[in-house]
PDB file of C-alpha atoms in Angstrom:
ATOM      1  CA  LYS A   1      66.730  21.580  84.041  1.00  0.00           C
ATOM      2  CA  GLN A   2      70.296  20.091  84.157  1.00  0.00           C
ATOM      3  CA  GLU A   3      73.496  22.210  83.046  1.00  0.00           C
ATOM      4  CA  VAL A   4      77.028  21.787  82.407  1.00  0.00           C
ATOM      5  CA  THR A   5      79.848  24.007  82.532  1.00  0.00           C
ATOM      6  CA  GLN A   6      83.871  23.471  81.613  1.00  0.00           C
ATOM      7  CA  ILE A   7      85.793  26.673  82.912  1.00  0.00           C
ATOM      8  CA  PRO A   8      88.288  27.783  81.388  1.00  0.00           C
ATOM      9  CA  ALA A   9      86.965  27.510  77.784  1.00  0.00           C
ATOM     10  CA  ALA A  10      90.765  27.535  76.626  1.00  0.00           C
ATOM     11  CA  LEU A  11      94.073  26.601  78.269  1.00  0.00           C
ATOM     12  CA  SER A  12      97.405  26.366  76.864  1.00  0.00           C
ATOM     13  CA  VAL A  13     100.656  25.273  77.860  1.00  0.00           C
ATOM     14  CA  PRO A  14     104.161  23.957  77.707  1.00  0.00           C
ATOM     15  CA  GLU A  15     104.691  20.682  76.526  1.00  0.00           C
ATOM     16  CA  GLY A  16     105.184  18.223  79.819  1.00  0.00           C
ATOM     17  CA  GLU A  17     103.575  19.980  82.100  1.00  0.00           C
ATOM     18  CA  ASN A  18      99.741  18.722  83.489  1.00  0.00           C
ATOM     19  CA  LEU A  19      96.523  19.598  81.876  1.00  0.00           C
ATOM     20  CA  VAL A  20      94.203  19.744  84.584  1.00  0.00           C
ATOM     21  CA  LEU A  21      90.300  20.128  82.785  1.00  0.00           C
ATOM     22  CA  ASN A  22      87.078  20.697  84.887  1.00  0.00           C
ATOM     23  CA  CYS A  23      83.592  20.489  84.584  1.00  0.00           C
ATOM     24  CA  SER A  24      80.538  21.428  86.721  1.00  0.00           C
ATOM     25  CA  PHE A  25      77.156  20.040  86.626  1.00  0.00           C
ATOM     26  CA  THR A  26      74.394  21.843  88.481  1.00  0.00           C
ATOM     27  CA  ASP A  27      72.074  17.812  88.965  1.00  0.00           C
ATOM     28  CA  SER A  28      73.952  15.701  90.762  1.00  0.00           C
ATOM     29  CA  ALA A  29      71.186  13.066  90.122  1.00  0.00           C
ATOM     30  CA  ILE A  30      73.285  11.205  86.871  1.00  0.00           C
ATOM     31  CA  TYR A  31      73.901   7.955  85.859  1.00  0.00           C
ATOM     32  CA  ASN A  32      77.770   8.447  84.174  1.00  0.00           C
ATOM     33  CA  LEU A  33      79.618  11.225  83.300  1.00  0.00           C
ATOM     34  CA  GLN A  34      82.136  11.176  79.694  1.00  0.00           C
ATOM     35  CA  TRP A  35      84.880  13.074  79.174  1.00  0.00           C
ATOM     36  CA  PHE A  36      85.500  13.336  74.993  1.00  0.00           C
ATOM     37  CA  ARG A  37      88.268  14.180  72.747  1.00  0.00           C
ATOM     38  CA  GLN A  38      87.078  16.729  69.960  1.00  0.00           C
ATOM     39  CA  ASP A  39      89.972  17.566  66.920  1.00  0.00           C
ATOM     40  CA  PRO A  40      89.007  21.100  64.957  1.00  0.00           C
ATOM     41  CA  GLY A  41      85.862  19.642  62.017  1.00  0.00           C
ATOM     42  CA  LYS A  42      85.845  15.778  63.538  1.00  0.00           C
ATOM     43  CA  GLY A  43      83.624  13.816  65.449  1.00  0.00           C
ATOM     44  CA  LEU A  44      83.973  13.038  69.297  1.00  0.00           C
ATOM     45  CA  THR A  45      86.317  10.468  70.797  1.00  0.00           C
ATOM     46  CA  SER A  46      85.468   8.908  73.968  1.00  0.00           C
ATOM     47  CA  LEU A  47      88.036   9.012  76.725  1.00  0.00           C
ATOM     48  CA  LEU A  48      86.477   7.945  79.928  1.00  0.00           C
ATOM     49  CA  LEU A  49      83.223   6.395  81.271  1.00  0.00           C
ATOM     50  CA  ILE A  50      82.685   7.365  85.249  1.00  0.00           C
ATOM     51  CA  GLN A  51      79.740   5.529  86.237  1.00  0.00           C
ATOM     52  CA  SER A  52      77.967   7.441  88.827  1.00  0.00           C
ATOM     53  CA  SER A  53      79.521   5.112  91.085  1.00  0.00           C
ATOM     54  CA  GLN A  54      83.077   5.770  90.813  1.00  0.00           C
ATOM     55  CA  ARG A  55      85.382   8.020  92.394  1.00  0.00           C
ATOM     56  CA  GLU A  56      87.769   8.097  89.360  1.00  0.00           C
ATOM     57  CA  GLN A  57      88.349   5.818  86.082  1.00  0.00           C
ATOM     58  CA  THR A  58      92.282   6.384  84.788  1.00  0.00           C
ATOM     59  CA  SER A  59      93.192   5.330  80.942  1.00  0.00           C
ATOM     60  CA  GLY A  60      97.033   5.846  80.437  1.00  0.00           C
ATOM     61  CA  ARG A  61      97.955   9.335  80.817  1.00  0.00           C
ATOM     62  CA  LEU A  62      94.320   9.589  81.645  1.00  0.00           C
ATOM     63  CA  ASN A  63      92.800  10.180  85.056  1.00  0.00           C
ATOM     64  CA  ALA A  64      88.614  11.288  85.626  1.00  0.00           C
ATOM     65  CA  SER A  65      87.658  12.059  88.849  1.00  0.00           C
ATOM     66  CA  LEU A  66      83.734  12.264  89.892  1.00  0.00           C
ATOM     67  CA  ASP A  67      82.443  13.897  92.851  1.00  0.00           C
ATOM     68  CA  LYS A  68      79.057  13.298  92.563  1.00  0.00           C
ATOM     69  CA  SER A  69      77.884  15.300  95.824  1.00  0.00           C
ATOM     70  CA  SER A  70      79.615  18.539  94.646  1.00  0.00           C
ATOM     71  CA  GLY A  71      78.682  18.280  91.307  1.00  0.00           C
ATOM     72  CA  ARG A  72      82.571  18.132  89.855  1.00  0.00           C
ATOM     73  CA  SER A  73      84.846  16.384  87.424  1.00  0.00           C
ATOM     74  CA  THR A  74      88.023  16.997  86.525  1.00  0.00           C
ATOM     75  CA  LEU A  75      90.104  15.450  83.911  1.00  0.00           C
ATOM     76  CA  TYR A  76      94.041  15.339  84.634  1.00  0.00           C
ATOM     77  CA  ILE A  77      96.359  14.414  81.212  1.00  0.00           C
ATOM     78  CA  ALA A  78     100.024  13.907  82.555  1.00  0.00           C
ATOM     79  CA  ALA A  79     103.121  14.361  81.102  1.00  0.00           C
ATOM     80  CA  SER A  80     100.852  16.998  78.011  1.00  0.00           C
ATOM     81  CA  GLN A  81     101.902  16.363  74.774  1.00  0.00           C
ATOM     82  CA  PRO A  82     101.493  18.464  71.007  1.00  0.00           C
ATOM     83  CA  GLY A  83      99.315  15.889  69.900  1.00  0.00           C
ATOM     84  CA  ASP A  84      96.990  16.164  73.257  1.00  0.00           C
ATOM     85  CA  SER A  85      96.312  19.143  71.250  1.00  0.00           C
ATOM     86  CA  ALA A  86      92.035  19.449  71.173  1.00  0.00           C
ATOM     87  CA  THR A  87      88.925  19.946  72.916  1.00  0.00           C
ATOM     88  CA  TYR A  88      87.626  17.941  75.818  1.00  0.00           C
ATOM     89  CA  LEU A  89      83.806  17.343  76.475  1.00  0.00           C
ATOM     90  CA  CYS A  90      82.220  16.641  79.688  1.00  0.00           C
ATOM     91  CA  ALA A  91      79.262  15.226  79.470  1.00  0.00           C
ATOM     92  CA  VAL A  92      76.476  13.992  82.351  1.00  0.00           C
ATOM     93  CA  LEU A  93      74.028  11.710  81.473  1.00  0.00           C
ATOM     94  CA  LYS A  94      70.584  12.057  83.866  1.00  0.00           C
ATOM     95  CA  ALA A  95      69.735   9.448  85.834  1.00  0.00           C
ATOM     96  CA  ALA A  96      67.639   7.073  84.226  1.00  0.00           C
ATOM     97  CA  GLY A  97      67.643   9.177  81.157  1.00  0.00           C
ATOM     98  CA  ASN A  98      68.793   8.709  77.766  1.00  0.00           C
ATOM     99  CA  LYS A  99      70.382  12.189  76.501  1.00  0.00           C
ATOM    100  CA  LEU A 100      74.009  13.143  77.118  1.00  0.00           C
ATOM    101  CA  THR A 101      74.395  17.074  77.791  1.00  0.00           C
ATOM    102  CA  PHE A 102      77.575  18.395  77.291  1.00  0.00           C
ATOM    103  CA  GLY A 103      79.452  21.316  78.517  1.00  0.00           C
ATOM    104  CA  GLY A 104      80.734  24.331  76.141  1.00  0.00           C
ATOM    105  CA  GLY A 105      84.158  22.478  76.290  1.00  0.00           C
ATOM    106  CA  THR A 106      87.929  23.455  76.694  1.00  0.00           C
ATOM    107  CA  ARG A 107      89.987  24.240  74.524  1.00  0.00           C
ATOM    108  CA  VAL A 108      93.917  22.543  74.635  1.00  0.00           C
ATOM    109  CA  LEU A 109      97.060  23.727  72.971  1.00  0.00           C
ATOM    110  CA  VAL A 110     100.295  22.012  74.253  1.00  0.00           C
ATOM    111  CA  LYS A 111     103.185  24.280  73.018  1.00  0.00           C
ATOM    112  CA  PRO A 112     106.023  21.684  72.138  1.00  0.00           C
TER     113      PRO A 112
ATOM    114  CA  ASP B   1      83.804  -3.395  63.867  1.00  0.00           C
ATOM    115  CA  THR B   2      84.036   0.048  61.618  1.00  0.00           C
ATOM    116  CA  GLY B   3      82.386   2.312  64.167  1.00  0.00           C
ATOM    117  CA  VAL B   4      79.626   4.617  63.815  1.00  0.00           C
ATOM    118  CA  SER B   5      79.845   5.763  60.086  1.00  0.00           C
ATOM    119  CA  GLN B   6      78.064   9.375  58.897  1.00  0.00           C
ATOM    120  CA  ASP B   7      76.849  10.544  55.248  1.00  0.00           C
ATOM    121  CA  PRO B   8      77.705  12.226  53.674  1.00  0.00           C
ATOM    122  CA  ARG B   9      80.804  13.980  55.844  1.00  0.00           C
ATOM    123  CA  HIS B  10      80.155  17.656  54.274  1.00  0.00           C
ATOM    124  CA  LYS B  11      76.979  19.020  52.653  1.00  0.00           C
ATOM    125  CA  ILE B  12      76.288  22.747  51.219  1.00  0.00           C
ATOM    126  CA  THR B  13      73.031  24.138  50.310  1.00  0.00           C
ATOM    127  CA  LYS B  14      71.315  26.928  49.809  1.00  0.00           C
ATOM    128  CA  ARG B  15      68.445  27.949  51.932  1.00  0.00           C
ATOM    129  CA  GLY B  16      65.290  26.399  51.207  1.00  0.00           C
ATOM    130  CA  GLN B  17      66.285  22.971  50.105  1.00  0.00           C
ATOM    131  CA  ASN B  18      66.162  19.804  51.626  1.00  0.00           C
ATOM    132  CA  VAL B  19      69.177  18.072  52.834  1.00  0.00           C
ATOM    133  CA  THR B  20      69.060  14.327  54.082  1.00  0.00           C
ATOM    134  CA  PHE B  21      71.880  12.541  56.187  1.00  0.00           C
ATOM    135  CA  ARG B  22      72.764   8.849  56.381  1.00  0.00           C
ATOM    136  CA  CYS B  23      73.362   7.197  59.467  1.00  0.00           C
ATOM    137  CA  ASP B  24      74.994   3.744  60.523  1.00  0.00           C
ATOM    138  CA  PRO B  25      75.843   2.643  63.754  1.00  0.00           C
ATOM    139  CA  ILE B  26      77.780   0.774  66.131  1.00  0.00           C
ATOM    140  CA  SER B  27      76.053  -3.262  64.694  1.00  0.00           C
ATOM    141  CA  GLU B  28      75.126  -4.958  67.814  1.00  0.00           C
ATOM    142  CA  HIS B  29      74.336  -1.310  69.720  1.00  0.00           C
ATOM    143  CA  ASN B  30      70.108  -0.774  68.762  1.00  0.00           C
ATOM    144  CA  ARG B  31      70.318   2.424  70.874  1.00  0.00           C
ATOM    145  CA  LEU B  32      70.779   5.604  68.167  1.00  0.00           C
ATOM    146  CA  TYR B  33      71.274   9.492  68.941  1.00  0.00           C
ATOM    147  CA  TRP B  34      71.230  12.620  67.285  1.00  0.00           C
ATOM    148  CA  TYR B  35      72.891  15.738  68.302  1.00  0.00           C
ATOM    149  CA  ARG B  36      73.468  18.927  66.993  1.00  0.00           C
ATOM    150  CA  GLN B  37      76.984  21.578  67.556  1.00  0.00           C
ATOM    151  CA  THR B  38      77.257  24.974  66.275  1.00  0.00           C
ATOM    152  CA  LEU B  39      80.314  26.182  66.582  1.00  0.00           C
ATOM    153  CA  GLY B  40      82.175  26.971  69.290  1.00  0.00           C
ATOM    154  CA  GLN B  41      79.160  25.207  71.561  1.00  0.00           C
ATOM    155  CA  GLY B  42      78.821  21.496  72.763  1.00  0.00           C
ATOM    156  CA  PRO B  43      76.612  19.282  71.601  1.00  0.00           C
ATOM    157  CA  GLU B  44      73.320  19.276  71.430  1.00  0.00           C
ATOM    158  CA  PHE B  45      70.834  16.437  71.683  1.00  0.00           C
ATOM    159  CA  LEU B  46      68.219  16.383  69.536  1.00  0.00           C
ATOM    160  CA  THR B  47      65.848  12.558  69.160  1.00  0.00           C
ATOM    161  CA  TYR B  48      67.199   9.327  70.294  1.00  0.00           C
ATOM    162  CA  PHE B  49      65.380   5.890  68.331  1.00  0.00           C
ATOM    163  CA  GLN B  50      65.627   2.822  70.715  1.00  0.00           C
ATOM    164  CA  ASN B  51      65.533  -0.582  67.425  1.00  0.00           C
ATOM    165  CA  GLU B  52      62.870   1.236  65.311  1.00  0.00           C
ATOM    166  CA  ALA B  53      60.681   3.165  67.650  1.00  0.00           C
ATOM    167  CA  GLN B  54      61.741   7.343  68.413  1.00  0.00           C
ATOM    168  CA  LEU B  55      61.252   7.276  72.186  1.00  0.00           C
ATOM    169  CA  GLU B  56      62.093  11.486  72.721  1.00  0.00           C
ATOM    170  CA  LYS B  57      62.863  14.403  70.503  1.00  0.00           C
ATOM    171  CA  SER B  58      63.730  17.551  71.694  1.00  0.00           C
ATOM    172  CA  ARG B  59      62.393  21.063  71.158  1.00  0.00           C
ATOM    173  CA  LEU B  60      65.037  22.483  69.040  1.00  0.00           C
ATOM    174  CA  LEU B  61      63.757  19.390  66.514  1.00  0.00           C
ATOM    175  CA  SER B  62      61.511  22.085  64.993  1.00  0.00           C
ATOM    176  CA  ASP B  63      58.399  20.338  62.624  1.00  0.00           C
ATOM    177  CA  ARG B  64      61.399  20.876  59.329  1.00  0.00           C
ATOM    178  CA  PHE B  65      63.243  17.810  61.734  1.00  0.00           C
ATOM    179  CA  SER B  66      62.011  14.155  60.624  1.00  0.00           C
ATOM    180  CA  ALA B  67      64.006  11.857  61.252  1.00  0.00           C
ATOM    181  CA  GLU B  68      63.897   8.135  61.004  1.00  0.00           C
ATOM    182  CA  ARG B  69      64.960   4.263  61.742  1.00  0.00           C
ATOM    183  CA  PRO B  70      63.017   2.258  59.743  1.00  0.00           C
ATOM    184  CA  LYS B  71      64.494  -1.363  60.309  1.00  0.00           C
ATOM    185  CA  GLY B  72      66.094  -0.640  63.173  1.00  0.00           C
ATOM    186  CA  SER B  73      70.164  -0.171  61.523  1.00  0.00           C
ATOM    187  CA  PHE B  74      70.748   2.730  59.942  1.00  0.00           C
ATOM    188  CA  SER B  75      68.606   6.320  60.523  1.00  0.00           C
ATOM    189  CA  THR B  76      68.272   9.257  58.730  1.00  0.00           C
ATOM    190  CA  LEU B  77      67.708  13.116  59.833  1.00  0.00           C
ATOM    191  CA  GLU B  78      65.707  14.785  57.416  1.00  0.00           C
ATOM    192  CA  ILE B  79      66.162  18.680  57.054  1.00  0.00           C
ATOM    193  CA  GLN B  80      63.155  20.519  54.745  1.00  0.00           C
ATOM    194  CA  ARG B  81      63.121  24.169  54.244  1.00  0.00           C
ATOM    195  CA  THR B  82      66.673  24.458  55.229  1.00  0.00           C
ATOM    196  CA  GLU B  83      67.537  28.231  56.732  1.00  0.00           C
ATOM    197  CA  GLN B  84      70.949  29.518  57.774  1.00  0.00           C
ATOM    198  CA  GLY B  85      70.126  28.994  61.260  1.00  0.00           C
ATOM    199  CA  ASP B  86      70.919  24.940  60.473  1.00  0.00           C
ATOM    200  CA  SER B  87      74.364  25.629  59.641  1.00  0.00           C
ATOM    201  CA  ALA B  88      75.976  22.939  61.650  1.00  0.00           C
ATOM    202  CA  MET B  89      77.836  19.793  62.618  1.00  0.00           C
ATOM    203  CA  TYR B  90      75.199  16.745  62.571  1.00  0.00           C
ATOM    204  CA  LEU B  91      76.567  13.923  64.900  1.00  0.00           C
ATOM    205  CA  CYS B  92      75.369  10.344  65.375  1.00  0.00           C
ATOM    206  CA  ALA B  93      76.005   8.398  68.213  1.00  0.00           C
ATOM    207  CA  SER B  94      75.169   4.780  69.795  1.00  0.00           C
ATOM    208  CA  SER B  95      75.172   2.793  72.407  1.00  0.00           C
ATOM    209  CA  PHE B  96      74.552  -0.980  73.082  1.00  0.00           C
ATOM    210  CA  LYS B  97      71.634   0.009  75.493  1.00  0.00           C
ATOM    211  CA  GLY B  98      70.044   3.419  78.262  1.00  0.00           C
ATOM    212  CA  GLY B  99      73.149   4.353  80.217  1.00  0.00           C
ATOM    213  CA  HIS B 100      75.562   2.208  78.233  1.00  0.00           C
ATOM    214  CA  GLU B 101      78.472   4.373  76.728  1.00  0.00           C
ATOM    215  CA  GLN B 102      77.641   6.828  73.781  1.00  0.00           C
ATOM    216  CA  TYR B 103      80.084   6.341  70.901  1.00  0.00           C
ATOM    217  CA  PHE B 104      80.165   8.912  68.293  1.00  0.00           C
ATOM    218  CA  GLY B 105      80.718   9.531  64.381  1.00  0.00           C
ATOM    219  CA  PRO B 106      82.864  11.427  61.857  1.00  0.00           C
ATOM    220  CA  GLY B 107      79.820  14.404  61.599  1.00  0.00           C
ATOM    221  CA  THR B 108      78.208  15.773  58.694  1.00  0.00           C
ATOM    222  CA  ARG B 109      78.501  19.624  58.203  1.00  0.00           C
ATOM    223  CA  LEU B 110      76.065  21.467  56.859  1.00  0.00           C
ATOM    224  CA  THR B 111      76.774  25.073  55.365  1.00  0.00           C
ATOM    225  CA  VAL B 112      73.386  26.924  54.332  1.00  0.00           C
ATOM    226  CA  THR B 113      73.414  29.561  52.250  1.00  0.00           C
TER     227      THR B 113
END
């Protein structure tokens, strides 16, 4: 059974510092991995999707890497801003599967 | 395209009552998913549809839960005889087809008193 872990559960950084969020998964047979942002009481916003054949994806200040063999993904957010404060969730889609398996999320606070 | 929409956004109900939630996916998406998220946790898969066919159900979906997608467009999730443990955010997502990026709606927050 796939298990997804995100450590740390919470992170507080001063504005301008780079953020590094970690995601690990136990079964490397994945089809893709998605990173999401969730604001309090809201739904999920997709940030990046990495296919299993890819090593990384970039969008603006966001960069996500994937090491499938070691079961790890990292989300980097450059030059953090207070508006980046949110919970970040990673989720994996099993190869030939249909459901996303989520980690517990990392709650990020960027202090001005 | 307006994205995935869910209605209502909030629902407060008394234990034992029935509730129904609605999800309207992105129009060209044939896959629709339901997830449940409790406070401080990541979402957990409940069920998914391809067009009108319900193809997979999680063991989390007890016999008090039923989901439909009658014409392959919007979907409803009904919970009968609600219990306090049903209190959660119910999230709907859609995708163009299997393996593609899933887009989530704003969720319906259910509180059972």
